[in-house]
CSV table of C-alpha atoms in Angstrom, one decimal:
chain,number,residue,atom,x,y,z
A,38,UNK,CA,47.6,-34.4,79.4
A,39,UNK,CA,51.1,-33.7,78.4
A,40,UNK,CA,53.2,-36.8,77.8
A,41,UNK,CA,57.0,-36.9,78.4
A,42,UNK,CA,57.9,-35.2,75.1
A,43,UNK,CA,61.2,-33.9,76.6
A,44,UNK,CA,62.3,-37.5,76.3
A,45,UNK,CA,61.6,-37.8,72.6
A,46,UNK,CA,64.9,-39.5,71.8
A,47,UNK,CA,64.3,-42.1,74.5
A,48,UNK,CA,60.8,-42.7,73.2
A,49,UNK,CA,62.0,-43.2,69.7
A,50,UNK,CA,64.8,-45.6,70.9
A,51,UNK,CA,62.2,-47.5,72.9
A,52,UNK,CA,59.9,-47.8,69.9
A,53,UNK,CA,62.7,-49.0,67.7
A,54,UNK,CA,63.8,-51.4,70.4
A,55,UNK,CA,60.3,-52.8,70.6
A,56,UNK,CA,60.3,-53.3,66.8
A,57,UNK,CA,63.6,-55.1,66.8
A,58,UNK,CA,62.7,-57.2,69.9
A,59,UNK,CA,59.5,-58.3,68.1
A,60,UNK,CA,61.3,-59.1,64.9
A,61,UNK,CA,63.9,-61.1,67.0
A,62,UNK,CA,61.2,-63.1,68.8
A,63,UNK,CA,59.4,-63.9,65.5
A,64,UNK,CA,62.6,-65.1,63.9
A,65,UNK,CA,63.5,-67.1,66.9
A,66,UNK,CA,60.0,-68.7,66.9
A,67,UNK,CA,60.7,-69.8,63.3
A,68,UNK,CA,64.2,-71.0,64.1
A,69,UNK,CA,63.3,-73.0,67.2
A,70,UNK,CA,60.9,-75.2,65.2
A,71,UNK,CA,63.9,-76.5,63.2
A,72,UNK,CA,66.9,-76.1,65.5
A,73,UNK,CA,68.0,-76.6,69.1
A,74,UNK,CA,67.6,-73.6,71.4
A,75,UNK,CA,71.3,-73.9,72.5
A,76,UNK,CA,72.5,-73.8,68.9
A,77,UNK,CA,70.4,-70.7,68.1
A,78,UNK,CA,71.6,-68.9,71.2
A,79,UNK,CA,75.2,-69.8,70.5
A,80,UNK,CA,75.1,-68.2,67.1
A,81,UNK,CA,73.2,-65.2,68.4
A,82,UNK,CA,75.7,-64.6,71.2
A,83,UNK,CA,78.7,-64.9,68.9
A,84,UNK,CA,77.1,-62.4,66.5
A,85,UNK,CA,76.5,-60.1,69.4
A,86,UNK,CA,80.1,-60.3,70.7
A,87,UNK,CA,81.4,-59.6,67.2
A,88,UNK,CA,79.0,-56.7,66.7
A,89,UNK,CA,79.7,-55.1,70.1
A,90,UNK,CA,83.5,-55.6,69.6
A,91,UNK,CA,83.4,-53.8,66.2
A,92,UNK,CA,81.3,-51.0,67.8
A,93,UNK,CA,83.7,-50.6,70.7
A,94,UNK,CA,86.7,-50.6,68.4
A,95,UNK,CA,85.3,-47.8,66.3
A,96,UNK,CA,83.4,-45.7,68.8
A,97,UNK,CA,85.7,-45.6,71.8
A,98,UNK,CA,89.4,-45.5,72.5
A,99,UNK,CA,89.5,-49.1,71.4
A,100,UNK,CA,90.7,-52.0,73.5
A,101,UNK,CA,93.5,-51.1,75.8
A,102,UNK,CA,95.0,-52.7,78.8
A,103,UNK,CA,92.8,-50.6,81.1
A,104,UNK,CA,89.6,-51.9,79.4
A,105,UNK,CA,90.5,-55.5,80.5
A,106,UNK,CA,91.8,-54.5,84.0
A,107,UNK,CA,89.3,-56.4,86.2
A,108,UNK,CA,89.6,-57.7,89.7
A,109,UNK,CA,89.1,-61.4,90.6
A,110,UNK,CA,85.7,-60.5,92.2
A,111,UNK,CA,84.7,-58.6,89.1
A,112,UNK,CA,85.5,-61.6,87.0
A,113,UNK,CA,83.5,-63.8,89.3
A,114,UNK,CA,80.4,-61.5,89.1
A,115,UNK,CA,80.8,-61.2,85.3
A,116,UNK,CA,80.9,-65.0,85.1
A,117,UNK,CA,77.7,-65.4,87.2
A,118,UNK,CA,75.9,-62.6,85.2
A,119,UNK,CA,77.1,-64.1,81.9
A,120,UNK,CA,76.3,-67.7,82.6
A,121,UNK,CA,73.2,-67.8,84.8
A,122,UNK,CA,71.6,-64.4,84.3
A,123,UNK,CA,72.2,-64.1,80.6
A,124,UNK,CA,73.1,-67.3,78.8
A,125,UNK,CA,70.9,-69.7,80.8
A,126,UNK,CA,67.9,-67.3,80.9
A,127,UNK,CA,68.2,-66.6,77.2
A,128,UNK,CA,68.5,-70.3,76.1
A,129,UNK,CA,65.5,-71.0,78.3
A,130,UNK,CA,63.5,-68.2,76.7
A,131,UNK,CA,64.3,-69.5,73.2
A,132,UNK,CA,63.4,-73.1,74.3
A,133,UNK,CA,60.1,-71.8,75.7
A,134,UNK,CA,59.2,-70.6,72.2
A,135,UNK,CA,58.4,-74.2,71.3
A,136,UNK,CA,55.4,-73.9,73.5
A,137,UNK,CA,54.5,-70.1,73.4
A,138,UNK,CA,53.8,-67.9,70.5
A,139,UNK,CA,56.2,-65.0,69.8
A,140,UNK,CA,53.3,-62.7,70.5
A,141,UNK,CA,53.0,-64.0,74.1
A,142,UNK,CA,56.7,-63.8,74.6
A,143,UNK,CA,57.0,-60.2,73.4
A,144,UNK,CA,54.2,-59.3,75.8
A,145,UNK,CA,56.2,-60.7,78.6
A,146,UNK,CA,59.3,-58.9,77.4
A,147,UNK,CA,57.4,-55.7,77.8
A,148,UNK,CA,57.1,-56.4,81.5
A,149,UNK,CA,60.9,-56.2,82.0
A,150,UNK,CA,61.2,-52.4,82.3
A,151,UNK,CA,58.3,-52.5,84.8
A,152,UNK,CA,60.0,-55.1,86.9
A,153,UNK,CA,63.2,-53.1,86.8
A,154,UNK,CA,61.5,-49.9,87.9
A,155,UNK,CA,59.5,-51.6,90.6
A,156,UNK,CA,62.8,-53.1,91.9
A,157,UNK,CA,64.3,-49.7,91.9
A,158,UNK,CA,61.3,-48.3,93.8
A,159,UNK,CA,61.7,-51.1,96.3
A,160,UNK,CA,65.5,-50.5,96.7
A,161,UNK,CA,65.4,-46.6,96.5
A,162,UNK,CA,61.9,-45.5,97.6
A,163,UNK,CA,63.0,-41.9,98.3
A,164,UNK,CA,64.0,-41.4,94.7
A,165,UNK,CA,60.6,-42.1,93.1
A,166,UNK,CA,60.0,-39.6,90.3
A,167,UNK,CA,57.6,-41.4,88.0
A,168,UNK,CA,54.8,-39.4,86.4
A,169,UNK,CA,51.2,-40.4,86.1
A,170,UNK,CA,51.9,-41.3,82.5
A,171,UNK,CA,54.3,-44.0,83.6
A,172,UNK,CA,51.7,-45.6,85.9
A,173,UNK,CA,49.1,-45.4,83.1
A,174,UNK,CA,51.5,-47.0,80.6
A,175,UNK,CA,52.5,-49.7,83.1
A,176,UNK,CA,48.8,-50.4,83.8
A,177,UNK,CA,48.2,-50.7,80.1
A,178,UNK,CA,51.0,-53.2,79.6
A,179,UNK,CA,50.1,-55.3,82.6
A,180,UNK,CA,46.4,-55.4,81.6
A,181,UNK,CA,47.4,-56.4,78.1
A,182,UNK,CA,49.4,-59.4,79.4
A,183,UNK,CA,46.6,-60.4,81.8
A,184,UNK,CA,43.9,-60.1,79.0
A,185,UNK,CA,46.1,-62.1,76.6
A,186,UNK,CA,46.3,-64.9,79.2
A,187,UNK,CA,42.5,-64.8,79.8
A,188,UNK,CA,41.7,-64.9,76.0
A,189,UNK,CA,44.2,-67.8,75.4
A,190,UNK,CA,42.6,-69.8,78.3
A,191,UNK,CA,39.1,-69.2,76.8
A,192,UNK,CA,40.4,-70.2,73.4
A,193,UNK,CA,41.9,-73.4,74.7
A,194,UNK,CA,38.6,-74.3,76.4
A,195,UNK,CA,36.7,-73.8,73.2
A,196,UNK,CA,39.1,-76.0,71.3
A,197,UNK,CA,38.9,-78.8,73.8
């Protein structure tokens, strides 16, 4: 069976993303034991803004007036996305690390692309172009998450 080797760059970026996501979760798991989730998130968001600003400054035409030309409705949507969909969700995920292991959290992070693709299939069913490899990979990820939950539940029963 031939996998999607024509997407080698995407595969390599995905693997490096998984590596950094795992490292990020492990570090957050250690930080949350000593610090407040909001404080951790604040410093991480500020670092992200600084990093992205530097990247934009050096890789594009820089910041010009057109870059910041947003309508009032765009600003409203950006505020909703930034405050609720990003900041609140991220702070909550860091807070949850007090109760879940980084391993469990990374497993659930791996479900995000599957949710996105399933949502796209729901919204645009006529555009479905996923190969059998995708469905095998998605099944593997979902079964890993389910098996992790089953093993943790059995482990907790044994400890009790």
